[in-house]
PDB file of C-alpha atoms in Angstrom:
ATOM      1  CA  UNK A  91      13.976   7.413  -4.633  1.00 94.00           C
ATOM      2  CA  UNK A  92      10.286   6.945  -4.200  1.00 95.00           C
ATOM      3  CA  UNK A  93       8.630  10.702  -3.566  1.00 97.00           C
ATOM      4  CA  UNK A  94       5.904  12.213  -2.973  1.00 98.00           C
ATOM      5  CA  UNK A  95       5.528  16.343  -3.048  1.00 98.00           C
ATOM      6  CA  UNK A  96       2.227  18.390  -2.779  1.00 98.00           C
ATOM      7  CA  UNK A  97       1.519  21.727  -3.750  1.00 97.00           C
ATOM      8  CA  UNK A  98      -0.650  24.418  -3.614  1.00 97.00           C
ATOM      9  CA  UNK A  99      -1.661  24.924  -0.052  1.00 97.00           C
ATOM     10  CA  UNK A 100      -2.851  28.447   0.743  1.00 97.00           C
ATOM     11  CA  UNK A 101      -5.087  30.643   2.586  1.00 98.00           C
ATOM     12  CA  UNK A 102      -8.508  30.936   0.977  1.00 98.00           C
ATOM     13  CA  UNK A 103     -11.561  32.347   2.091  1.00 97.00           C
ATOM     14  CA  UNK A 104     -14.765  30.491   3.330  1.00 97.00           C
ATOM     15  CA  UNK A 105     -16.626  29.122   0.521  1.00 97.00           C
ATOM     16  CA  UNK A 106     -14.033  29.296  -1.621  1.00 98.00           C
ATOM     17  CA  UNK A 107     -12.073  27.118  -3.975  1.00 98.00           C
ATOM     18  CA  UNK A 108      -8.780  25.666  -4.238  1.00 98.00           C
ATOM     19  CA  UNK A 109      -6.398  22.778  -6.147  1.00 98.00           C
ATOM     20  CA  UNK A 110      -3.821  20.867  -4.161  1.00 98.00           C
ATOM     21  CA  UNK A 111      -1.629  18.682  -6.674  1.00 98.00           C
ATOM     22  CA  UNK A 112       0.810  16.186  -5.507  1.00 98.00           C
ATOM     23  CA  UNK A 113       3.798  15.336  -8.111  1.00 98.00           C
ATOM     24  CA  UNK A 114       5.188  11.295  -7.903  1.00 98.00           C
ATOM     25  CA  UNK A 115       8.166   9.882  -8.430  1.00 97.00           C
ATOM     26  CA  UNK A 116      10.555   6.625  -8.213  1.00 96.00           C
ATOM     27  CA  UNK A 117       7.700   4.284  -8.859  1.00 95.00           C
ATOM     28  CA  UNK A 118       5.132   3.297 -11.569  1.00 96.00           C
ATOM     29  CA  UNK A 119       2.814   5.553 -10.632  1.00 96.00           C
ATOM     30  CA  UNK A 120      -0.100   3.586 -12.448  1.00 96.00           C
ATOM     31  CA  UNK A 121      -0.187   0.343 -10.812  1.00 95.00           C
ATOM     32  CA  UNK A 122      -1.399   1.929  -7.048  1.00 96.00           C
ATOM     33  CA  UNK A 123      -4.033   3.484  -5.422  1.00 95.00           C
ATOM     34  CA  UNK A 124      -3.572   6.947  -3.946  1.00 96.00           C
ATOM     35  CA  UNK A 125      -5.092   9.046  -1.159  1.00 96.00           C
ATOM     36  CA  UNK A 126      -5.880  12.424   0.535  1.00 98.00           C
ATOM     37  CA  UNK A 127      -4.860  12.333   4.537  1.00 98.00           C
ATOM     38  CA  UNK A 128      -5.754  16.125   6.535  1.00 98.00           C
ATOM     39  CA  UNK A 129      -4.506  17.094   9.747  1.00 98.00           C
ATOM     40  CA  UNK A 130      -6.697  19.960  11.488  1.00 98.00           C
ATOM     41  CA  UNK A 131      -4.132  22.115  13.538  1.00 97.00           C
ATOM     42  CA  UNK A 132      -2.739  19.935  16.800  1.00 96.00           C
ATOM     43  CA  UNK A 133      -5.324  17.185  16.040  1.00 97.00           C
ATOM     44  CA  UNK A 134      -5.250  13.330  14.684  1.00 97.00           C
ATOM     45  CA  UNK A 135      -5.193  12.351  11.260  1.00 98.00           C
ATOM     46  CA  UNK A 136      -8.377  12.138   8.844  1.00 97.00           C
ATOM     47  CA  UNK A 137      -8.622   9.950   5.496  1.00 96.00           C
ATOM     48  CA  UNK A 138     -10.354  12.121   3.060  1.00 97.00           C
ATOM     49  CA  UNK A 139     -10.161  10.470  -0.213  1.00 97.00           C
ATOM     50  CA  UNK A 140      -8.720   7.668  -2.478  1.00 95.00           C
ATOM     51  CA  UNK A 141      -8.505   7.197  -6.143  1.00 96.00           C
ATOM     52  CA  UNK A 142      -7.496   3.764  -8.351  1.00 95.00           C
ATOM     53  CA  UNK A 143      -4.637   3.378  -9.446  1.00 95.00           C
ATOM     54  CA  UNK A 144      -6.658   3.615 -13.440  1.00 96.00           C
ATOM     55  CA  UNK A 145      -8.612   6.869 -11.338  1.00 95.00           C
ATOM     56  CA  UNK A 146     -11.628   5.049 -12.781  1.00 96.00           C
ATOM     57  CA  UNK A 147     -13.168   4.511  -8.946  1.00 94.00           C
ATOM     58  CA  UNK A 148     -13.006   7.162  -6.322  1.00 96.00           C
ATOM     59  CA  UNK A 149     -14.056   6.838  -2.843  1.00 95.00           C
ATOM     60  CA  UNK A 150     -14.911  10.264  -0.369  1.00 95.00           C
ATOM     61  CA  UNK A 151     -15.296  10.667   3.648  1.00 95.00           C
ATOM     62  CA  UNK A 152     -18.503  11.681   4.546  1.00 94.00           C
ATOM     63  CA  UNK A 153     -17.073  14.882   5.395  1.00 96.00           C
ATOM     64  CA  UNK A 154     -16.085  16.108   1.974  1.00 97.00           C
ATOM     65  CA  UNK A 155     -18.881  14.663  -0.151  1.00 97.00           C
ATOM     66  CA  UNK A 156     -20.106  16.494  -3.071  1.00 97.00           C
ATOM     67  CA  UNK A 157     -17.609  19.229  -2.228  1.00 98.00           C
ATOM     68  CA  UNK A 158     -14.181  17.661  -2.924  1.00 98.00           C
ATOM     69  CA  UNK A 159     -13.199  15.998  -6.261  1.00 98.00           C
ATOM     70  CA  UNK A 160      -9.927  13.836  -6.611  1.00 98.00           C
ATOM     71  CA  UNK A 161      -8.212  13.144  -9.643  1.00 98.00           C
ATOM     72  CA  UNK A 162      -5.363  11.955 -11.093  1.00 98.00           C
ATOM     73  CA  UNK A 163      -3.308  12.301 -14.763  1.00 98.00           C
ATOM     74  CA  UNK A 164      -0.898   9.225 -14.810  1.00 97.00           C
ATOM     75  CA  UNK A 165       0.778  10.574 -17.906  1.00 97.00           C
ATOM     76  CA  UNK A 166       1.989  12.854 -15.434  1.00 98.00           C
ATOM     77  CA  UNK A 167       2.431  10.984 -12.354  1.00 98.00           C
ATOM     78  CA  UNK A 168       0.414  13.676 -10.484  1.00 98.00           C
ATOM     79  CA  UNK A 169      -2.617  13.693  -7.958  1.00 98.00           C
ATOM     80  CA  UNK A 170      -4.922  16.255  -7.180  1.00 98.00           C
ATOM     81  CA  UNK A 171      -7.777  17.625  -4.847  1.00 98.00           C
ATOM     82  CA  UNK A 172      -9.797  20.098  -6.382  1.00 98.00           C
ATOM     83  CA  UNK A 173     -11.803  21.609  -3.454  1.00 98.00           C
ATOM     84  CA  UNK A 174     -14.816  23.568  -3.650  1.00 98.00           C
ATOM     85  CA  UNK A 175     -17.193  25.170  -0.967  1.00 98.00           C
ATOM     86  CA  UNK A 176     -14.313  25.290   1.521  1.00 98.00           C
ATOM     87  CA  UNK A 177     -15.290  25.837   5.314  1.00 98.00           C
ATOM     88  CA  UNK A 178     -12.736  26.917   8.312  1.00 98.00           C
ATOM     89  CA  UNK A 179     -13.117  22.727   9.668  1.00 98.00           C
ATOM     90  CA  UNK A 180     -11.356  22.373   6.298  1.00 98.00           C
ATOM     91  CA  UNK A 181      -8.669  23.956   7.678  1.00 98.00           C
ATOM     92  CA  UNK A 182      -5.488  21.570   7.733  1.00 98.00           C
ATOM     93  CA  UNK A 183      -2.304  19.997   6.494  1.00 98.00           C
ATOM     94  CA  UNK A 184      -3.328  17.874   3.306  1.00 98.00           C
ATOM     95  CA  UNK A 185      -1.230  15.134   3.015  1.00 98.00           C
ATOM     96  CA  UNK A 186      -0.887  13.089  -0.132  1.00 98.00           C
ATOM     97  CA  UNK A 187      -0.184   9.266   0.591  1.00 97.00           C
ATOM     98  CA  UNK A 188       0.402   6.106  -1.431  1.00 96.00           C
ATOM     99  CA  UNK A 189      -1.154   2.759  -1.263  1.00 92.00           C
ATOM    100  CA  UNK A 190       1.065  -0.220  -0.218  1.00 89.00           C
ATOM    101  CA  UNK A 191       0.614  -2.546  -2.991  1.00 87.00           C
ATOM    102  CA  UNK A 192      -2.499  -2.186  -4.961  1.00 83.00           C
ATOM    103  CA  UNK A 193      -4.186  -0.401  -7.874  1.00 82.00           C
ATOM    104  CA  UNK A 194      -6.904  -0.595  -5.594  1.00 82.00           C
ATOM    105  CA  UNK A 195      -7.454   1.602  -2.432  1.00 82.00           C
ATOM    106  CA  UNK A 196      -7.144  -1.234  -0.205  1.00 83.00           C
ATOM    107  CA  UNK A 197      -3.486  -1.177   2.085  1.00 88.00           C
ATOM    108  CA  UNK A 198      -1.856   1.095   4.148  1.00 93.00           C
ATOM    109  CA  UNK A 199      -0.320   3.835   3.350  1.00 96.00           C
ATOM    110  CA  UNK A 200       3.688   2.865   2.520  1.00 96.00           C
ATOM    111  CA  UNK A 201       4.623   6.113   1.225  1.00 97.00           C
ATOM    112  CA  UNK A 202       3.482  10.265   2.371  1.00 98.00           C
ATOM    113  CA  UNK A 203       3.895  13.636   1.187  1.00 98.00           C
ATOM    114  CA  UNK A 204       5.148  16.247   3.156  1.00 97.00           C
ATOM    115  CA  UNK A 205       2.059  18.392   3.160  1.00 98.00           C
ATOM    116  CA  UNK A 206       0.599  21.378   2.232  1.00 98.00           C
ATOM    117  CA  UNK A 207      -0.965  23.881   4.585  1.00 98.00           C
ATOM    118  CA  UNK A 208      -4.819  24.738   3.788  1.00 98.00           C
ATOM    119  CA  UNK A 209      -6.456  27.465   5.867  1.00 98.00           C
ATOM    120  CA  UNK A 210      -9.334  28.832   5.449  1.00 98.00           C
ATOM    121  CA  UNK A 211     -10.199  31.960   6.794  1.00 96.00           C
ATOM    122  CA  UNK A 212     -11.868  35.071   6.360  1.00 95.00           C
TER     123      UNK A 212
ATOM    124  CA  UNK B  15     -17.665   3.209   9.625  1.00 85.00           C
ATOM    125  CA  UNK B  16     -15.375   1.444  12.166  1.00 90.00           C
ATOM    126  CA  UNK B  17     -14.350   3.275  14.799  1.00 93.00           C
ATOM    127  CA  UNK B  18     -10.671   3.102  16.293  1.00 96.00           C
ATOM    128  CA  UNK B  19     -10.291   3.640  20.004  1.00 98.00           C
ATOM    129  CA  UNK B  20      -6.467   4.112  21.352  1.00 98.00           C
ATOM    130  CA  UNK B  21      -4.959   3.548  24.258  1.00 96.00           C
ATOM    131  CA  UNK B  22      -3.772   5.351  26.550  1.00 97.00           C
ATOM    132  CA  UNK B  23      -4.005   9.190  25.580  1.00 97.00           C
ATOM    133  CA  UNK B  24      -0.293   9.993  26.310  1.00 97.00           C
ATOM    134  CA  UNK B  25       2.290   7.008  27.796  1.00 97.00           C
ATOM    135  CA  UNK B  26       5.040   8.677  29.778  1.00 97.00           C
ATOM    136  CA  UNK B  27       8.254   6.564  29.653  1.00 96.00           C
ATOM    137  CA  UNK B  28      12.119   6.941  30.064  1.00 96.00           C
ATOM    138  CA  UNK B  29      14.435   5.713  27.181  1.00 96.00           C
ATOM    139  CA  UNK B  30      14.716   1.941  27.832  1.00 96.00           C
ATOM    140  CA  UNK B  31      11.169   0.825  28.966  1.00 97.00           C
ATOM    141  CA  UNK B  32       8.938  -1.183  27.194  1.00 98.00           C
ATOM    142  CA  UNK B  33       6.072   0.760  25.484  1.00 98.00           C
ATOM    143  CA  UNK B  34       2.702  -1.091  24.689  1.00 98.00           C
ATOM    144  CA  UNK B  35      -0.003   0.680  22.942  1.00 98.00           C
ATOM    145  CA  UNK B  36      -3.509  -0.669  22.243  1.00 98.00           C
ATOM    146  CA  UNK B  37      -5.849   0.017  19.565  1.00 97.00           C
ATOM    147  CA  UNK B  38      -9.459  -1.286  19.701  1.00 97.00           C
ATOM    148  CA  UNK B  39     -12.467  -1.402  17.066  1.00 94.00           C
ATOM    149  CA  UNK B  40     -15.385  -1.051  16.909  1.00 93.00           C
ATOM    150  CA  UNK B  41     -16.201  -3.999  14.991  1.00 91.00           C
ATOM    151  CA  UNK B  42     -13.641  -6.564  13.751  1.00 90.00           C
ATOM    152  CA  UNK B  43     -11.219  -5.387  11.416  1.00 90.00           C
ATOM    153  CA  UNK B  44     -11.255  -7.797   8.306  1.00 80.00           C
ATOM    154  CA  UNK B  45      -8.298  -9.807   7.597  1.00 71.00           C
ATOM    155  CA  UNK B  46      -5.847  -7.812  10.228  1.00 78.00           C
ATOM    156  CA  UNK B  47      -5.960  -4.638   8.005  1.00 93.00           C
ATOM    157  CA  UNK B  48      -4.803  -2.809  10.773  1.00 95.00           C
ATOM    158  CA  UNK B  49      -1.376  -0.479  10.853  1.00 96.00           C
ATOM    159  CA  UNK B  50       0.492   1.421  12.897  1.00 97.00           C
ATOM    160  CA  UNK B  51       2.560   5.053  11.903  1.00 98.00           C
ATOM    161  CA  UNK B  52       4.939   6.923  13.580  1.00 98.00           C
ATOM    162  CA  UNK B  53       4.708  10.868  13.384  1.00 98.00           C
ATOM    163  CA  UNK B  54       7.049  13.128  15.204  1.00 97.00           C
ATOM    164  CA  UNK B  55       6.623  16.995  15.415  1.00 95.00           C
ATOM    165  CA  UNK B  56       6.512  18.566  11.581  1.00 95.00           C
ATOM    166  CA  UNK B  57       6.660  15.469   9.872  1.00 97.00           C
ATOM    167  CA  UNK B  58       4.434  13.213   7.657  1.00 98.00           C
ATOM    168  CA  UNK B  59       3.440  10.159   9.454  1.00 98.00           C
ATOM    169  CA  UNK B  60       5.615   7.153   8.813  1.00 98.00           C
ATOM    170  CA  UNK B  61       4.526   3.579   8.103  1.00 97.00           C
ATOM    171  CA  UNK B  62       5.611   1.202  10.972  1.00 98.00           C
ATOM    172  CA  UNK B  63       3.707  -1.916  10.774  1.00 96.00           C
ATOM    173  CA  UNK B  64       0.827  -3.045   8.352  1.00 95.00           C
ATOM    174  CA  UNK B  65      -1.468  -6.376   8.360  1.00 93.00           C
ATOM    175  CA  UNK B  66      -1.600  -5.856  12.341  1.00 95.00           C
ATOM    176  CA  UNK B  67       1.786  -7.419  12.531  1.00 95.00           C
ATOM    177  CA  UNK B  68       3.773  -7.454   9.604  1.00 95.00           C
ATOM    178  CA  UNK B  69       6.915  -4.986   9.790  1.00 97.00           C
ATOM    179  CA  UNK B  70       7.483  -1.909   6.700  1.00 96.00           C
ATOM    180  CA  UNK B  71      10.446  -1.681   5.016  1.00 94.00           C
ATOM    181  CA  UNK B  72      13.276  -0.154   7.367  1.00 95.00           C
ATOM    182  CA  UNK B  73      11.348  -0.691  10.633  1.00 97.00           C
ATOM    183  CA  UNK B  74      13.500  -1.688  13.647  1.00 97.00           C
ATOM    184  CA  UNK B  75      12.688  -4.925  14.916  1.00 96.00           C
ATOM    185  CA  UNK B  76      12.310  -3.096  18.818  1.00 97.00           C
ATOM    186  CA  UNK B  77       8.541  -2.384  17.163  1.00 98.00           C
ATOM    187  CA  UNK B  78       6.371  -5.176  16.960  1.00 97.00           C
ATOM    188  CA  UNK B  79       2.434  -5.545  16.403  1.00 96.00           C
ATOM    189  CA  UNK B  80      -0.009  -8.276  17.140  1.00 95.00           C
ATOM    190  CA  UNK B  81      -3.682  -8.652  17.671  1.00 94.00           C
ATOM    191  CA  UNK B  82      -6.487  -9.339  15.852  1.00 92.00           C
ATOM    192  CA  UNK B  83     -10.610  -8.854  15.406  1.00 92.00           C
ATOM    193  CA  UNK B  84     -11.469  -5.895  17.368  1.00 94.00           C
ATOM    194  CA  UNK B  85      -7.928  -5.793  19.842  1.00 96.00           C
ATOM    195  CA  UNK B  86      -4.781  -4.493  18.711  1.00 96.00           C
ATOM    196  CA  UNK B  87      -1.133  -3.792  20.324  1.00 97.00           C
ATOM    197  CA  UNK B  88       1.779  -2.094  18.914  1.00 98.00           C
ATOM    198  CA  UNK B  89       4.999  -3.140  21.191  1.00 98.00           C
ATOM    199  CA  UNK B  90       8.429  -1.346  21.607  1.00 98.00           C
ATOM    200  CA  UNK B  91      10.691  -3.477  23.008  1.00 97.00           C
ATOM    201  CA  UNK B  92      12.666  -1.332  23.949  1.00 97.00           C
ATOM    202  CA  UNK B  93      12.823   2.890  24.106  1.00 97.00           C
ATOM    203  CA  UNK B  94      15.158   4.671  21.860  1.00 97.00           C
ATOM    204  CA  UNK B  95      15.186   9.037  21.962  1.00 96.00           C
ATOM    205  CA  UNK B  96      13.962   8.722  18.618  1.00 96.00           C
ATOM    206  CA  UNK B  97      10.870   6.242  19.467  1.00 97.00           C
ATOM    207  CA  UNK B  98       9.279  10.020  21.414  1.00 96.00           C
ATOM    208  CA  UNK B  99       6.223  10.625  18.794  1.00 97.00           C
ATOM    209  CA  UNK B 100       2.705  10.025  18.468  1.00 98.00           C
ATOM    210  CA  UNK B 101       1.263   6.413  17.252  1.00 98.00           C
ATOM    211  CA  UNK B 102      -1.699   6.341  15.298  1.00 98.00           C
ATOM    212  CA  UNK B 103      -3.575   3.129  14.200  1.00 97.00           C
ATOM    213  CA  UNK B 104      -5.247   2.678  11.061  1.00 97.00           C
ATOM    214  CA  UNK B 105      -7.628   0.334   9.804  1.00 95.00           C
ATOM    215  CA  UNK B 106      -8.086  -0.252   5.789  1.00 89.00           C
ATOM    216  CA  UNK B 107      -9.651  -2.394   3.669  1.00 73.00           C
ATOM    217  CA  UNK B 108     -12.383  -2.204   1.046  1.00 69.00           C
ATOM    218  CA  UNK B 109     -11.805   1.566   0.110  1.00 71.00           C
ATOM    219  CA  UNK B 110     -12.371   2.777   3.782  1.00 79.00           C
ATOM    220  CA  UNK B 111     -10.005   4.339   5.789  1.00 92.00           C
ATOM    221  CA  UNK B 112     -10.435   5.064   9.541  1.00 95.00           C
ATOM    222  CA  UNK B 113      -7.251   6.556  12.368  1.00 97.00           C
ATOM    223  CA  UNK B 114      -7.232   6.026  15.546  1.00 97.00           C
ATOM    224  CA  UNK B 115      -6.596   9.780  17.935  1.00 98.00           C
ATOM    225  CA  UNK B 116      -3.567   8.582  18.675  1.00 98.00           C
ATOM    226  CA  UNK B 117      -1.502   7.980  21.406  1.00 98.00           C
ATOM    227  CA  UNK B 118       1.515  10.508  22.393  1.00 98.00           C
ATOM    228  CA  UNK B 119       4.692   8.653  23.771  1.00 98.00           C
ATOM    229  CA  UNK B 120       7.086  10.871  25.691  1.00 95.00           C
ATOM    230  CA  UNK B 121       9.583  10.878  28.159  1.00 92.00           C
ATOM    231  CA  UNK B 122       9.299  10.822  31.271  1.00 90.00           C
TER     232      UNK B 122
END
């Protein structure tokens, strides 16, 4: 079965720092791109990042820029979002989704994580 | 950045009725990389339809999506209890990723 489980969601205070992973499974976790989705509390959804399927190109909103870093180790089929200089707008569900069909962030999104709950608050 | 405009905020309908959503861009969306997902109340969204009108894997054939450039509609033919969620559109393409606000469908 083709999964897709985040962790390490938390509360953390403003300007802080924290690492959301997301652990794959039931596919070649290699050959496709992979993303960062947020929800903010009752609001829409927001891309936030994307990584290659090699994690040699990654691509940021404008939002998270120079404070947000994705990654990925594919000997270990897991994503992550190191976050850095968090603010209370970062506050949301991070979702952890999977491209379609490409090793290249460049489909929808087949595949989603059930989330992990960031809030950041003094 | 293209910007996705939905239609209408919140669609109130009784199980049955046809639903028709509409999604419009800013500027055309390349090569229909538009799609449509399904998220209900404490739940990941859900892929429905991807390349404006091409179906996912497991998607009911009541749900159907067409359009093209800048205008997009995602059709259910036909209400079920679990069709009650809220319907975001997407476009994608070239490493850029944009959702619409959504539109709520509930029952009326």
């Amino acid at each position: 079965e083709v999964q897709l489980l985040e962790s390490g969601g938390g509360l953390v205070q403003p300007g802080g720092s924290l690492r959301l992973s997301c652990a794959a499974s039931g596919f070649t976790f290699s050959s496709y791109a992979m993303s960062w989705v947020r929800q903010a509390p009752g609001k829409g959804l927001e891309w936030v990042s994307a990584i290659s399927g090699s994690g040699g190109s990654t691509y940021y909103a404008d939002s998270v820029k120079g404070r947000f870093t994705i990654s990925r180790d594919n000997s270990k089929n897991t994503l992550y979002l190191q976050m850095n200089s968090l603010r209370a707008e970062d506050t949301a569900v991070y979702y952890c989704a999977k491209d379609g069909a490409s090793p290249l962030p460049e489909d929808a999104f087949d595949i989603w994580g059930q989330g992990t709950m960031v809030t950041v608050s003094s | 950045e293209i910007v996705l405009t939905q239609s209408p905020g919140t669609l109130s309908l009784s199980p049955g009725e046809r639903a028709t959503l509409s999604c419009r861009a800013s500027q055309s969306v390349s090569s229909s990389y538009l799609a449509w997902y399904q998220q209900k109340p404490g739940q990941a969204p859900r892929l429905l339809i991807y390349g404006a009108s091409s179906r996912a894997t497991g998607i009911p054939d009541r749900f159907s999506g067409s359009g093209s450039g800048t205008d997009f509609t995602l059709t259910i033919s036909r209400l079920e209890p679990e069709d009650f969620a809220v319907y975001y559109c997407q476009q994608y393409g070239s490493s850029s990723f944009t959702f619409g606000p959504g539109t709520k469908v509930d029952i009326k």
